[in-house]
């Protein structure tokens, strides 16, 4: 798993999942906090500001980003799969 993620720059086979249908309309910061991928809302905002959160390879730059299906990468080691 380590070689796949770091050497080959791919996503891991196993990662946390979040279903959009269960919660309805929730912001990216709340999702990351609920799944335990960030320690606080401040950390999530700092990562957003510094470009440390990406969705399918595209940086997320705003808290108001509309959450859609795909894989979110938080920093270098944390991943979250968003499903509908």
Short mmCIF file of N, CA, C and O in Angstrom, two decimals:
data_model
loop_
_atom_site.label_atom_id
_atom_site.label_comp_id
_atom_site.label_asym_id
_atom_site.label_seq_id
_atom_site.Cartn_x
_atom_site.Cartn_y
_atom_site.Cartn_z
N UNK A 1 0.81 -1.19 0.00
CA UNK A 1 0.00 0.00 0.00
C UNK A 1 0.85 1.26 0.00
O UNK A 1 0.56 2.22 -0.69
N UNK A 2 1.94 1.24 0.79
CA UNK A 2 2.82 2.41 0.87
C UNK A 2 3.41 2.75 -0.49
O UNK A 2 3.40 3.90 -0.92
N UNK A 3 3.93 1.73 -1.18
CA UNK A 3 4.56 1.95 -2.48
C UNK A 3 3.54 2.48 -3.50
O UNK A 3 3.84 3.37 -4.29
N UNK A 4 2.34 1.94 -3.47
CA UNK A 4 1.31 2.37 -4.41
C UNK A 4 0.96 3.85 -4.19
O UNK A 4 0.85 4.61 -5.14
N UNK A 5 0.81 4.27 -2.95
CA UNK A 5 0.40 5.63 -2.64
C UNK A 5 1.53 6.63 -2.86
O UNK A 5 1.35 7.67 -3.46
N UNK A 6 2.72 6.33 -2.37
CA UNK A 6 3.80 7.31 -2.39
C UNK A 6 4.71 7.21 -3.61
O UNK A 6 5.05 8.22 -4.20
N UNK A 7 5.08 6.02 -4.01
CA UNK A 7 5.98 5.88 -5.15
C UNK A 7 5.25 6.06 -6.48
O UNK A 7 5.75 6.70 -7.39
N UNK A 8 4.07 5.48 -6.58
CA UNK A 8 3.33 5.51 -7.84
C UNK A 8 2.26 6.61 -7.87
O UNK A 8 1.56 6.76 -8.86
N UNK A 9 2.11 7.36 -6.78
CA UNK A 9 1.15 8.47 -6.67
C UNK A 9 -0.27 8.06 -7.04
O UNK A 9 -0.97 8.75 -7.77
N UNK A 10 -0.70 6.91 -6.53
CA UNK A 10 -2.06 6.42 -6.75
C UNK A 10 -2.83 6.48 -5.44
O UNK A 10 -2.27 6.72 -4.38
N UNK A 11 -4.14 6.24 -5.53
CA UNK A 11 -4.95 6.22 -4.32
C UNK A 11 -4.94 4.80 -3.73
O UNK A 11 -4.82 3.82 -4.46
N UNK A 12 -5.08 4.70 -2.41
CA UNK A 12 -5.09 3.36 -1.79
C UNK A 12 -6.37 2.61 -2.11
O UNK A 12 -7.39 3.21 -2.47
N UNK A 13 -6.32 1.28 -1.97
CA UNK A 13 -7.49 0.45 -2.21
C UNK A 13 -8.54 0.63 -1.11
O UNK A 13 -9.73 0.61 -1.37
N UNK A 14 -8.07 0.78 0.12
CA UNK A 14 -8.98 0.91 1.26
C UNK A 14 -8.86 2.30 1.85
O UNK A 14 -7.75 2.78 2.11
N UNK A 15 -10.00 2.95 2.06
CA UNK A 15 -10.01 4.29 2.66
C UNK A 15 -11.37 4.53 3.29
O UNK A 15 -12.32 3.78 3.04
N UNK A 16 -11.45 5.57 4.11
CA UNK A 16 -12.73 5.92 4.73
C UNK A 16 -13.72 6.33 3.65
O UNK A 16 -13.33 6.84 2.60
N UNK A 17 -15.00 6.10 3.92
CA UNK A 17 -16.05 6.48 2.96
C UNK A 17 -17.07 7.37 3.63
O UNK A 17 -17.31 7.27 4.83
N UNK A 18 -17.67 8.23 2.83
CA UNK A 18 -18.73 9.13 3.30
C UNK A 18 -19.83 9.12 2.26
O UNK A 18 -19.57 9.33 1.07
N UNK A 19 -21.06 8.90 2.70
CA UNK A 19 -22.21 8.88 1.79
C UNK A 19 -22.96 10.21 1.85
O UNK A 19 -23.35 10.66 2.92
N UNK A 20 -23.13 10.83 0.70
CA UNK A 20 -23.85 12.11 0.63
C UNK A 20 -25.33 11.95 0.96
O UNK A 20 -25.96 12.88 1.45
N UNK A 21 -25.90 10.79 0.71
CA UNK A 21 -27.33 10.57 0.92
C UNK A 21 -27.71 10.58 2.40
O UNK A 21 -28.79 11.01 2.76
N UNK A 22 -26.83 10.11 3.27
CA UNK A 22 -27.16 10.02 4.69
C UNK A 22 -27.35 11.38 5.34
O UNK A 22 -28.25 11.58 6.13
N UNK A 23 -26.46 12.31 5.04
CA UNK A 23 -26.44 13.59 5.75
C UNK A 23 -27.12 14.73 5.01
O UNK A 23 -27.41 15.75 5.60
N UNK A 24 -27.29 14.62 3.73
CA UNK A 24 -27.83 15.74 2.97
C UNK A 24 -26.71 16.72 2.62
O UNK A 24 -25.58 16.33 2.40
N UNK A 25 -27.00 17.99 2.63
CA UNK A 25 -26.03 19.02 2.23
C UNK A 25 -25.16 19.43 3.42
O UNK A 25 -25.62 20.12 4.32
N UNK A 26 -23.90 19.00 3.40
CA UNK A 26 -22.95 19.31 4.46
C UNK A 26 -21.68 19.83 3.81
O UNK A 26 -21.28 19.36 2.75
N UNK A 27 -21.02 20.78 4.45
CA UNK A 27 -19.79 21.36 3.92
C UNK A 27 -18.59 20.43 4.08
O UNK A 27 -18.60 19.51 4.90
N UNK A 28 -17.55 20.70 3.30
CA UNK A 28 -16.35 19.87 3.31
C UNK A 28 -15.68 19.84 4.68
O UNK A 28 -15.21 18.79 5.13
N UNK A 29 -15.66 20.96 5.38
CA UNK A 29 -15.01 21.01 6.69
C UNK A 29 -15.72 20.12 7.69
O UNK A 29 -15.09 19.37 8.43
N UNK A 30 -17.04 20.15 7.70
CA UNK A 30 -17.81 19.31 8.62
C UNK A 30 -17.61 17.83 8.32
O UNK A 30 -17.52 17.01 9.22
N UNK A 31 -17.54 17.48 7.03
CA UNK A 31 -17.34 16.09 6.63
C UNK A 31 -15.98 15.59 7.13
O UNK A 31 -15.88 14.52 7.73
N UNK A 32 -14.94 16.36 6.90
CA UNK A 32 -13.60 15.97 7.33
C UNK A 32 -13.53 15.82 8.84
O UNK A 32 -12.88 14.90 9.36
N UNK A 33 -14.19 16.70 9.57
CA UNK A 33 -14.21 16.64 11.03
C UNK A 33 -14.97 15.41 11.52
O UNK A 33 -14.50 14.69 12.40
N UNK A 34 -16.15 15.14 10.92
CA UNK A 34 -16.96 13.98 11.32
C UNK A 34 -16.22 12.66 11.10
O UNK A 34 -16.35 11.73 11.88
N UNK A 35 -15.46 12.58 10.00
CA UNK A 35 -14.76 11.33 9.68
C UNK A 35 -13.43 11.22 10.42
O UNK A 35 -12.72 10.22 10.28
N UNK A 36 -13.05 12.23 11.18
CA UNK A 36 -11.82 12.17 11.97
C UNK A 36 -10.56 12.37 11.15
O UNK A 36 -9.47 11.97 11.57
N UNK A 37 -10.68 12.99 9.99
CA UNK A 37 -9.51 13.20 9.12
C UNK A 37 -8.76 14.49 9.46
O UNK A 37 -7.65 14.69 9.01
N UNK A 38 -9.40 15.36 10.23
CA UNK A 38 -8.74 16.56 10.77
C UNK A 38 -9.10 16.64 12.24
O UNK A 38 -10.13 16.14 12.68
N UNK A 39 -8.23 17.30 13.02
CA UNK A 39 -8.46 17.42 14.46
C UNK A 39 -9.48 18.51 14.80
O UNK A 39 -10.16 18.42 15.81
N UNK A 40 -9.53 19.55 13.96
CA UNK A 40 -10.41 20.67 14.25
C UNK A 40 -10.81 21.38 12.96
O UNK A 40 -10.21 21.16 11.91
N UNK A 41 -11.79 22.25 13.09
CA UNK A 41 -12.20 23.06 11.93
C UNK A 41 -11.07 24.00 11.52
O UNK A 41 -10.89 24.27 10.34
N UNK A 42 -10.30 24.47 12.49
CA UNK A 42 -9.17 25.36 12.19
C UNK A 42 -8.13 24.65 11.33
O UNK A 42 -7.59 25.23 10.39
N UNK A 43 -7.85 23.38 11.66
CA UNK A 43 -6.90 22.62 10.86
C UNK A 43 -7.42 22.44 9.43
O UNK A 43 -6.67 22.58 8.46
N UNK A 44 -8.71 22.15 9.29
CA UNK A 44 -9.30 21.98 7.96
C UNK A 44 -9.21 23.28 7.16
O UNK A 44 -8.85 23.26 5.98
N UNK A 45 -9.51 24.39 7.80
CA UNK A 45 -9.42 25.69 7.10
C UNK A 45 -7.99 26.00 6.70
O UNK A 45 -7.74 26.53 5.61
N UNK A 46 -7.03 25.70 7.57
CA UNK A 46 -5.62 25.93 7.26
C UNK A 46 -5.19 25.09 6.06
O UNK A 46 -4.53 25.58 5.15
N UNK A 47 -5.58 23.83 6.04
CA UNK A 47 -5.25 22.96 4.91
C UNK A 47 -5.87 23.47 3.61
O UNK A 47 -5.22 23.46 2.56
N UNK A 48 -7.12 23.93 3.69
CA UNK A 48 -7.76 24.50 2.50
C UNK A 48 -6.99 25.71 1.99
O UNK A 48 -6.71 25.82 0.80
N UNK A 49 -6.64 26.60 2.90
CA UNK A 49 -5.94 27.83 2.54
C UNK A 49 -4.58 27.54 1.91
O UNK A 49 -4.15 28.22 0.98
N UNK A 50 -3.90 26.50 2.40
CA UNK A 50 -2.57 26.16 1.91
C UNK A 50 -2.60 25.22 0.71
O UNK A 50 -1.56 24.84 0.20
N UNK A 51 -3.79 24.84 0.26
CA UNK A 51 -3.90 23.97 -0.91
C UNK A 51 -3.64 22.51 -0.61
O UNK A 51 -3.26 21.74 -1.49
N UNK A 52 -3.87 22.09 0.63
CA UNK A 52 -3.58 20.73 1.05
C UNK A 52 -4.75 19.76 0.91
O UNK A 52 -4.65 18.61 1.32
N UNK A 53 -5.86 20.20 0.34
CA UNK A 53 -7.01 19.33 0.14
C UNK A 53 -7.37 19.35 -1.33
O UNK A 53 -7.53 20.41 -1.93
N UNK A 54 -7.48 18.15 -1.91
CA UNK A 54 -7.78 18.06 -3.34
C UNK A 54 -8.88 17.03 -3.59
O UNK A 54 -9.01 16.05 -2.86
N UNK A 55 -9.66 17.26 -4.64
CA UNK A 55 -10.71 16.33 -5.06
C UNK A 55 -10.35 15.84 -6.45
O UNK A 55 -10.29 16.63 -7.39
N UNK A 56 -10.09 14.56 -6.58
CA UNK A 56 -9.71 13.94 -7.86
C UNK A 56 -8.60 14.73 -8.56
O UNK A 56 -8.64 14.98 -9.76
N UNK A 57 -7.60 15.17 -7.77
CA UNK A 57 -6.44 15.85 -8.33
C UNK A 57 -6.57 17.36 -8.46
O UNK A 57 -5.59 18.04 -8.74
N UNK A 58 -7.76 17.91 -8.24
CA UNK A 58 -7.98 19.36 -8.33
C UNK A 58 -8.06 19.95 -6.92
O UNK A 58 -8.84 19.47 -6.10
N UNK A 59 -7.27 20.99 -6.65
CA UNK A 59 -7.27 21.60 -5.34
C UNK A 59 -8.62 22.23 -5.02
O UNK A 59 -9.24 22.85 -5.87
N UNK A 60 -9.04 22.04 -3.77
CA UNK A 60 -10.25 22.68 -3.27
C UNK A 60 -9.78 23.96 -2.58
O UNK A 60 -8.95 23.91 -1.69
N UNK A 61 -10.33 25.09 -2.99
CA UNK A 61 -9.84 26.37 -2.48
C UNK A 61 -10.82 27.10 -1.58
O UNK A 61 -10.47 28.11 -0.99
N UNK A 62 -12.04 26.59 -1.45
CA UNK A 62 -13.04 27.33 -0.70
C UNK A 62 -13.86 26.40 0.20
O UNK A 62 -14.12 25.25 -0.15
N UNK A 63 -14.26 26.93 1.35
CA UNK A 63 -15.14 26.18 2.26
C UNK A 63 -16.49 25.93 1.62
O UNK A 63 -17.18 24.99 1.98
N UNK A 64 -16.89 26.78 0.70
CA UNK A 64 -18.21 26.67 0.09
C UNK A 64 -18.23 25.72 -1.11
O UNK A 64 -19.22 25.64 -1.82
N UNK A 65 -17.15 24.98 -1.32
CA UNK A 65 -17.06 24.01 -2.41
C UNK A 65 -18.20 23.00 -2.30
O UNK A 65 -18.50 22.50 -1.22
N UNK A 66 -18.87 22.73 -3.40
CA UNK A 66 -19.98 21.77 -3.41
C UNK A 66 -19.42 20.35 -3.41
O UNK A 66 -18.69 19.96 -4.32
N UNK A 67 -19.75 19.59 -2.39
CA UNK A 67 -19.24 18.23 -2.25
C UNK A 67 -19.89 17.34 -3.29
O UNK A 67 -21.11 17.29 -3.42
N UNK A 68 -19.05 16.64 -4.07
CA UNK A 68 -19.52 15.72 -5.11
C UNK A 68 -18.79 14.39 -4.96
O UNK A 68 -17.82 14.29 -4.23
N UNK A 69 -19.26 13.38 -5.69
CA UNK A 69 -18.63 12.07 -5.64
C UNK A 69 -17.18 12.14 -6.10
O UNK A 69 -16.83 12.93 -6.95
N UNK A 70 -16.36 11.26 -5.53
CA UNK A 70 -14.96 11.17 -5.91
C UNK A 70 -14.09 10.91 -4.71
O UNK A 70 -14.58 10.53 -3.63
N UNK A 71 -12.79 11.10 -4.88
CA UNK A 71 -11.83 10.86 -3.81
C UNK A 71 -11.21 12.18 -3.38
O UNK A 71 -10.72 12.94 -4.21
N UNK A 72 -11.25 12.44 -2.08
CA UNK A 72 -10.64 13.64 -1.53
C UNK A 72 -9.34 13.23 -0.86
O UNK A 72 -9.30 12.28 -0.09
N UNK A 73 -8.27 13.96 -1.17
CA UNK A 73 -6.97 13.72 -0.57
C UNK A 73 -6.69 14.85 0.40
O UNK A 73 -6.74 16.02 0.02
N UNK A 74 -6.42 14.51 1.64
CA UNK A 74 -6.16 15.49 2.68
C UNK A 74 -4.69 15.35 3.08
O UNK A 74 -4.30 14.33 3.64
N UNK A 75 -3.89 16.34 2.75
CA UNK A 75 -2.46 16.25 3.00
C UNK A 75 -1.85 15.20 2.10
O UNK A 75 -2.26 15.02 0.96
N UNK A 76 -0.86 14.47 2.63
CA UNK A 76 -0.18 13.45 1.83
C UNK A 76 -0.67 12.04 2.11
O UNK A 76 -0.47 11.14 1.30
N UNK A 77 -1.29 11.84 3.28
CA UNK A 77 -1.56 10.46 3.70
C UNK A 77 -3.02 10.11 3.95
O UNK A 77 -3.34 8.96 4.21
N UNK A 78 -3.91 11.08 3.93
CA UNK A 78 -5.30 10.80 4.29
C UNK A 78 -6.19 10.90 3.05
O UNK A 78 -6.09 11.84 2.27
N UNK A 79 -7.08 9.94 2.92
CA UNK A 79 -7.99 9.88 1.77
C UNK A 79 -9.41 9.62 2.25
O UNK A 79 -9.63 8.96 3.24
N UNK A 80 -10.38 10.15 1.50
CA UNK A 80 -11.79 9.95 1.80
C UNK A 80 -12.54 9.76 0.50
O UNK A 80 -12.41 10.57 -0.42
N UNK A 81 -13.30 8.68 0.43
CA UNK A 81 -14.10 8.40 -0.77
C UNK A 81 -15.52 8.92 -0.53
O UNK A 81 -16.17 8.54 0.43
N UNK A 82 -15.98 9.80 -1.42
CA UNK A 82 -17.33 10.35 -1.33
C UNK A 82 -18.23 9.58 -2.29
O UNK A 82 -17.92 9.46 -3.48
N UNK A 83 -19.32 9.04 -1.76
CA UNK A 83 -20.28 8.29 -2.59
C UNK A 83 -21.65 8.95 -2.51
O UNK A 83 -21.95 9.67 -1.56
N UNK A 84 -22.48 8.67 -3.51
CA UNK A 84 -23.82 9.26 -3.54
C UNK A 84 -24.84 8.40 -2.82
O UNK A 84 -24.65 7.33 -2.44
#
